CSV table of C-alpha atoms and ligand atoms in Angstrom, one decimal:
chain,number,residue,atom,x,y,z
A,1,UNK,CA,14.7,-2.3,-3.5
A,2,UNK,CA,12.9,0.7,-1.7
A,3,UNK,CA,13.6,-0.6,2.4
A,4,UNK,CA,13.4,2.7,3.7
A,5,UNK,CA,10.1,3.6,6.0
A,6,UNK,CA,9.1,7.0,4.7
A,7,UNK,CA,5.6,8.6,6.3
A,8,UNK,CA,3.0,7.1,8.2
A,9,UNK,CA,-0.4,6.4,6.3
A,10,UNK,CA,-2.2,4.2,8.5
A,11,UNK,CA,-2.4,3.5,12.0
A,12,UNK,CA,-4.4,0.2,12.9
A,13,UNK,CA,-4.8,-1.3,16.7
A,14,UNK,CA,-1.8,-3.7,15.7
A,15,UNK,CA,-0.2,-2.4,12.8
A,16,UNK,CA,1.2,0.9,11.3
A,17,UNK,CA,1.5,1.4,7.6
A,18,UNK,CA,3.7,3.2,6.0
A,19,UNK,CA,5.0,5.0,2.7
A,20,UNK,CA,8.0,4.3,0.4
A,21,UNK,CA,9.2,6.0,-2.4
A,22,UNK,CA,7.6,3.6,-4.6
A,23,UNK,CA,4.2,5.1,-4.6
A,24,UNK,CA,3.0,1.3,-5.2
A,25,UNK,CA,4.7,-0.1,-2.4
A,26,UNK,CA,4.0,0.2,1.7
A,27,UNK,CA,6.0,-1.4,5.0
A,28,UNK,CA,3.8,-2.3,6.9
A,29,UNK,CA,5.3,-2.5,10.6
A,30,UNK,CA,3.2,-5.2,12.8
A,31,UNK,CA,3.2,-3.7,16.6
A,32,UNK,CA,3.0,-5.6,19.9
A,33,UNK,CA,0.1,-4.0,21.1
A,34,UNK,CA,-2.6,-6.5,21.9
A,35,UNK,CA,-6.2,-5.3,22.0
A,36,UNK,CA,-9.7,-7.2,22.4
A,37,UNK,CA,-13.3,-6.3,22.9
A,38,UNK,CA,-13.6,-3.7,20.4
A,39,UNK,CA,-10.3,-2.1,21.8
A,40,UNK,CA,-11.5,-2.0,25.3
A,41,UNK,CA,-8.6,-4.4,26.7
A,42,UNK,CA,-5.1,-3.8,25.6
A,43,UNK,CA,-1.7,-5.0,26.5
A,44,UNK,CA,1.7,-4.7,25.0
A,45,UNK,CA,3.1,-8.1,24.8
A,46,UNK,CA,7.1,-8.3,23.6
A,47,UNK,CA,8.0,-9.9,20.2
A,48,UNK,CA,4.5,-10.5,19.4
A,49,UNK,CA,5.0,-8.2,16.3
A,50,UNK,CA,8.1,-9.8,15.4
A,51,UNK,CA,6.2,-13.3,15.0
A,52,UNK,CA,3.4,-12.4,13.8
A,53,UNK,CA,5.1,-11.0,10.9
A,54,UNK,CA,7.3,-14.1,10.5
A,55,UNK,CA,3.8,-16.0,10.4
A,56,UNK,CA,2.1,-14.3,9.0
A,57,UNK,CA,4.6,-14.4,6.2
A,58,UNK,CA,5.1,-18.3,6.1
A,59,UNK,CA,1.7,-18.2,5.0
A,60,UNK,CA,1.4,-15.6,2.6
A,61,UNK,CA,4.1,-17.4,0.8
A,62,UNK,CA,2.2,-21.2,0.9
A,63,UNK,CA,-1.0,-19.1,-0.8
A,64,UNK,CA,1.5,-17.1,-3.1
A,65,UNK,CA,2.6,-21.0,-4.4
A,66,UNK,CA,-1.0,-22.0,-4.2
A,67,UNK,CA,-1.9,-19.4,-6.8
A,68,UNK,CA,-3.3,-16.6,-4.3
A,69,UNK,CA,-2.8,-12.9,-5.1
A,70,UNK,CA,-1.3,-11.3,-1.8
A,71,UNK,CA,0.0,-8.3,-0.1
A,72,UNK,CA,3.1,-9.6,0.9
A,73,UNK,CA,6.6,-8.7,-1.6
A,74,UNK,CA,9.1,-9.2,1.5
A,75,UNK,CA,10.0,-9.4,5.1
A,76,UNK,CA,12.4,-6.7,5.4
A,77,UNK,CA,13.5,-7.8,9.2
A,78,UNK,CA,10.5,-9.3,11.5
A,79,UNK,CA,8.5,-6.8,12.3
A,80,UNK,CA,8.2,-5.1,8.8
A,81,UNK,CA,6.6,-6.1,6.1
A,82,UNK,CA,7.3,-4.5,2.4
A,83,UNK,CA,4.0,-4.9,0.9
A,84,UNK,CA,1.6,-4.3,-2.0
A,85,UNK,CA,-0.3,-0.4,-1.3
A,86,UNK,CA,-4.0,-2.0,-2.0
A,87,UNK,CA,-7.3,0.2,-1.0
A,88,UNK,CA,-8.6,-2.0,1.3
A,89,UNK,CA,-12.4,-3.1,1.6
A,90,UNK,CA,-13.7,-2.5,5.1
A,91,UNK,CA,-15.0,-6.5,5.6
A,92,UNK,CA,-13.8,-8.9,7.5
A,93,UNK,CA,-13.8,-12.0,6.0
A,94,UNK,CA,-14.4,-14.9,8.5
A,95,UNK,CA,-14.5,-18.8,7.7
A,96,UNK,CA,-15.5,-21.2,10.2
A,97,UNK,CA,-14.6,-24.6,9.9
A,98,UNK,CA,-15.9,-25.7,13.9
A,99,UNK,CA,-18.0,-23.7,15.6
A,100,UNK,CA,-16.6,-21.2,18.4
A,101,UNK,CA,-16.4,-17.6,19.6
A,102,UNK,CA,-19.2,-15.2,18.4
A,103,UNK,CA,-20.9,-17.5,16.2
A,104,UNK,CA,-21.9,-19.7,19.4
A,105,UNK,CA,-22.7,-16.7,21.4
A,106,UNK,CA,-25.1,-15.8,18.7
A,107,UNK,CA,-26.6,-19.0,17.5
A,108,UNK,CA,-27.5,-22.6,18.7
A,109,UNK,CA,-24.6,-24.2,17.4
A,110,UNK,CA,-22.7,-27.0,19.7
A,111,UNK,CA,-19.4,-26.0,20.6
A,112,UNK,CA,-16.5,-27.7,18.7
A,113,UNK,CA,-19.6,-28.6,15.7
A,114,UNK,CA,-17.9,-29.2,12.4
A,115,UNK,CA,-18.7,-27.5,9.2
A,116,UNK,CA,-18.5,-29.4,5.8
A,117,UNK,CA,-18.3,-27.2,3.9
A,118,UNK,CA,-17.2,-24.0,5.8
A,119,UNK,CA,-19.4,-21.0,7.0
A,120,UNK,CA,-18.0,-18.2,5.2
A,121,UNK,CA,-19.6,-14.7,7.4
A,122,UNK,CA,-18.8,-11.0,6.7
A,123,UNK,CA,-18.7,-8.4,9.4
A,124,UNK,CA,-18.2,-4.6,8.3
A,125,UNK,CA,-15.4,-3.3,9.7
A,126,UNK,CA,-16.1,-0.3,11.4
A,127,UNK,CA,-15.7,0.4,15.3
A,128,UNK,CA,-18.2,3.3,15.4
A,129,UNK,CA,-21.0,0.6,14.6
A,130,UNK,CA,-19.2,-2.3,16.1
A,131,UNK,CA,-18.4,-4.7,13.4
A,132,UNK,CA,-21.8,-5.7,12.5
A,133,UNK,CA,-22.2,-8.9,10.4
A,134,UNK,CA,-23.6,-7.9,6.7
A,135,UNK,CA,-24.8,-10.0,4.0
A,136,UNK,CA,-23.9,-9.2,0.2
A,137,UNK,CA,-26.9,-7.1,-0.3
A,138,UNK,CA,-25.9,-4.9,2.4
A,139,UNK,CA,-22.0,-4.6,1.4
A,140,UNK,CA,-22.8,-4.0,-2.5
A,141,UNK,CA,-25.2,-1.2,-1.4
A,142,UNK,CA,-22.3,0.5,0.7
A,143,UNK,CA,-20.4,0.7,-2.2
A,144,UNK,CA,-17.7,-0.5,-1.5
A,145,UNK,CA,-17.1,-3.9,-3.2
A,146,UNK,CA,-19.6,-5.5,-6.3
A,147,UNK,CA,-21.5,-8.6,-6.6
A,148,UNK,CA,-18.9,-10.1,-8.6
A,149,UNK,CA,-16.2,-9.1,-6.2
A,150,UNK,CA,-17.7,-10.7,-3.5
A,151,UNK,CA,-18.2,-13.7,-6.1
A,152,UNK,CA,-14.4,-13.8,-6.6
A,153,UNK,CA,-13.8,-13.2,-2.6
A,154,UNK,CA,-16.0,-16.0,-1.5
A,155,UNK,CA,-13.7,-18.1,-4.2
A,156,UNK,CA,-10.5,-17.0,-3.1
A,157,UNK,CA,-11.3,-17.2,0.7
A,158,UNK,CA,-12.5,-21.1,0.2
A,159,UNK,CA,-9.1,-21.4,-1.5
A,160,UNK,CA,-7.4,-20.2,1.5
A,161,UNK,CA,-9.1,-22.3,3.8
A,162,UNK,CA,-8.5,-25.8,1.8
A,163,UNK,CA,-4.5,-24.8,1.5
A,164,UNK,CA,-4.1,-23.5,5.2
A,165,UNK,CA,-6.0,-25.8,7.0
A,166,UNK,CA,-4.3,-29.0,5.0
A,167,UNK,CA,-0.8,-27.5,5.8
A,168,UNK,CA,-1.3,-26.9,9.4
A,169,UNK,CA,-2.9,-29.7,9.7
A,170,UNK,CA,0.3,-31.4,8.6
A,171,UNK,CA,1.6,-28.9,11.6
A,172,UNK,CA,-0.5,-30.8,14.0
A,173,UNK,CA,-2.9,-27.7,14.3
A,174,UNK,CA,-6.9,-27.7,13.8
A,175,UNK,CA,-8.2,-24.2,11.5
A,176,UNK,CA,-11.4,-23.6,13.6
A,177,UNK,CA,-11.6,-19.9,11.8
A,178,UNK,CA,-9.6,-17.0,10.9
A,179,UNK,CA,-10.6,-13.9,9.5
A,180,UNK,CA,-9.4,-12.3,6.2
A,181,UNK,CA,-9.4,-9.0,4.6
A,182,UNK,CA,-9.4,-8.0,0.8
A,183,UNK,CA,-8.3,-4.3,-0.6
A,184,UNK,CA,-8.0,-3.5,-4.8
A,185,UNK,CA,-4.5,-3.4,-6.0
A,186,UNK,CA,-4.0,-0.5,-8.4
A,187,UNK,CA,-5.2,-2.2,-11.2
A,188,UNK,CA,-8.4,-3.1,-9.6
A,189,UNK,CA,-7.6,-6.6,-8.9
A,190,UNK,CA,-8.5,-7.8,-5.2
A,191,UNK,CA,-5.4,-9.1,-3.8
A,192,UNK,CA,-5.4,-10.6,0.3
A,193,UNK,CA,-4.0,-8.0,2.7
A,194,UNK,CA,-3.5,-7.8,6.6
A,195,UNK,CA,-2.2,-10.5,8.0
A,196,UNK,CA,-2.7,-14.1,8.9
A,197,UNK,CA,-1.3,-14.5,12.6
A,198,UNK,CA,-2.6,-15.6,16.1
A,199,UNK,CA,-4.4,-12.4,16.5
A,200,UNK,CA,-6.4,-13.3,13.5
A,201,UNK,CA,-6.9,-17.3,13.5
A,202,UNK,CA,-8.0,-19.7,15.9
A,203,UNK,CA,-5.7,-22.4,16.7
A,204,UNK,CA,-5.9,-25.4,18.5
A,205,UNK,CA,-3.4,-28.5,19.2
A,206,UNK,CA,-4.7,-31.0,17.1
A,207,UNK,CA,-4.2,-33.8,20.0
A,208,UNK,CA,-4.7,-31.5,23.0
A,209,UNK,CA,-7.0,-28.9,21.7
A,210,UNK,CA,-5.1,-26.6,23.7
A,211,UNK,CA,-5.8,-22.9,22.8
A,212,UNK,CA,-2.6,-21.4,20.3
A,213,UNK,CA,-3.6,-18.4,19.6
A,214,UNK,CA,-5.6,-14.8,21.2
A,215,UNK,CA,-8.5,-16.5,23.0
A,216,UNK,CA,-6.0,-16.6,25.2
A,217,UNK,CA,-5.5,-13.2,26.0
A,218,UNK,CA,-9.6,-12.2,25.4
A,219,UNK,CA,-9.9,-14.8,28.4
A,220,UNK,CA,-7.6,-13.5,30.7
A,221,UNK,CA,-5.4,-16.4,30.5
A,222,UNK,CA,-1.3,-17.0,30.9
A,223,UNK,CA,0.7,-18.1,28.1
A,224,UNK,CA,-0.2,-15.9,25.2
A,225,UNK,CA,3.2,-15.1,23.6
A,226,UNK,CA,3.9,-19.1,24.5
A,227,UNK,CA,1.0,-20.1,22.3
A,228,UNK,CA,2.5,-17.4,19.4
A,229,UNK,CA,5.8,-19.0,19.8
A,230,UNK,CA,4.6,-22.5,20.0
A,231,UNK,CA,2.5,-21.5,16.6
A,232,UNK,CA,5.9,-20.3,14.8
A,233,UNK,CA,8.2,-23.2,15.9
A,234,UNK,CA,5.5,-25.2,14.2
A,235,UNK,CA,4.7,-23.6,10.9
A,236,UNK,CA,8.3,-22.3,10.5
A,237,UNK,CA,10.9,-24.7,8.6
A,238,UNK,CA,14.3,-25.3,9.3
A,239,UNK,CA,15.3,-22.5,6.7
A,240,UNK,CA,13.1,-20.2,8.4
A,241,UNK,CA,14.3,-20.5,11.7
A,242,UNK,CA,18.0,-20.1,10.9
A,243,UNK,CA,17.0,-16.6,8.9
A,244,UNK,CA,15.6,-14.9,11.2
A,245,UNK,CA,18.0,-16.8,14.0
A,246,UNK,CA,14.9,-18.6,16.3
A,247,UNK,CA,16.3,-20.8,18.6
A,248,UNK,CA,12.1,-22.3,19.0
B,301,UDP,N1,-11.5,-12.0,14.3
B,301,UDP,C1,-10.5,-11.0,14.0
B,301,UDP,N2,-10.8,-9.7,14.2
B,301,UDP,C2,-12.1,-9.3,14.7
B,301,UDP,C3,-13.0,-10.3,14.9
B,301,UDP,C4,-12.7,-11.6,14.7
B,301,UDP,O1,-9.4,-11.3,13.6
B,301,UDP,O2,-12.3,-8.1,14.8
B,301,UDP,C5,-11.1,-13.4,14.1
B,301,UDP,C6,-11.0,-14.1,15.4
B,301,UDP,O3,-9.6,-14.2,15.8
B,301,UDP,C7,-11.4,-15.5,15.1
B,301,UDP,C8,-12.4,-15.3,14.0
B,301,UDP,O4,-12.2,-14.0,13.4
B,301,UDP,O5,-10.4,-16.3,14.6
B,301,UDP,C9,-13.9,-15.4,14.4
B,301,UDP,O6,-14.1,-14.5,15.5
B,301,UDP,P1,-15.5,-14.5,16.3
B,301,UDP,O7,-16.5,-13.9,15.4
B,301,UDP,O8,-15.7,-15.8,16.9
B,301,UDP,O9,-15.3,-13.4,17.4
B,301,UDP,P2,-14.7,-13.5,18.9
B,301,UDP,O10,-15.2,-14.6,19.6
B,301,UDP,O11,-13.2,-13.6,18.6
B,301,UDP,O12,-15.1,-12.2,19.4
């Protein structure tokens, strides 16, 4: 197995990608920077890359047994993440399952409102034009994904949804919304990239509602890397735990 972290290909706000010798394969290292507002705030927060990976991991492998292609081939150590190369799509993939964030800054929506079935929005990602929302017209015409694709995505993205939100439910954690991304593997199959953490997800104590994930930092408020932990020591199994030697 190729472990060893050859040259840097990518550098994201959170995450650095880089080569291995198998031309197929990337490690992709998850960072503790912490950044919100289109970049504008940013913090370095210990051990946040080290459980998001481990999170984000945990769930890669429930959609791996649910039938989803994914990224992820192994977590080397926390932290790093040996990993499909895909071409990724610049959309973020966003399903709302209760109304929050943007969507009720931009619309009449009640807070906490539920949606049966889910809103499924795309933004483009791009930080030169600020992440604007697009609809399928507007992503097949810049080329970079089909109608079909986007068929496929919409079907793979509701699959996510239904097997994450049962689990952590199960967790006693509510799914308000989380955002995805899709890349082509070498054979042109899309295949789910990134990552499935806090920084990507809402989520909220299912009794409480208590805010687990980076709302907490966008808002300024204590607790952040409490909220990560208090989201691994839930999702994690016994197994898990004693792997990666978490004492949560
Ligand atoms: N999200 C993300 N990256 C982004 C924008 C949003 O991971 O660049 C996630 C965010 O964590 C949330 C969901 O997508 O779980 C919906 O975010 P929203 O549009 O409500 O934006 P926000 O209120 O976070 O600015």
């Amino acid at each position: 197995m190729n472990t060893e972290v050859g040259n840097l290909i990518y550098r994201g706000k959170a995450k650095d990608v880089y080569e291995t010798d198998d031309p197929e394969r990337v490690i992709i290292k998850f960072r503790d920077n912490i950044t919100a507002g289109d970049g504008a705030k940013k913090e370095n927060l210990k051990k946040k890359g080290f459980y998001n990976s481990i999170i984000s991991t945990k769930f890669f492998k429930i959609l791996e047994e649910a039938g989803v292609k994914t990224q992820y081939i192994e977590l080397i150590k926390p932290g790093y993440m040996l990993s499909r190369k895909l071409k990724m799509i610049p959309l973020e993939i966003i399903t709302r399952n209760i109304a929050a964030g943007s969507l009720l800054r931009n619309f009449p929506f009640e807070e906490k409102q539920e949606f049966k079935p889910p809103i499924i929005q795309m933004d483009y990602k791009n930080d030169e034009y600020h992440d604007p929302t697009l609809n399928d017209d507007i992503a097949v015409a810049l080329g970079f994904v089909t109608r079909e694709e986007l068929k496929i995505i919409r079907e793979i993205t509701l699959k996510i949804n239904s097997v994450l939100k049962d689990f952590l439910k199960s967790k006693g954690i509510l799914f308000p919304d989380f955002k995805i991304e899709f890349g082509h593997d070498s054979q042109g199959n899309i295949v789910l990239g990134d990552e499935i953490s806090p920084d990507s997800c809402r989520f909220w104590d299912s009794e409480t509602w208590d805010v687990l994930d980076k709302d907490l930092f966008r808002k300024g408020e204590s607790g952040v890397m409490e909220a990560y932990i208090t989201v691994a020591s839930r999702v994690l199994d016994d197994e898990d735990k004693k792997k990666w030697n978490l004492d949560i």
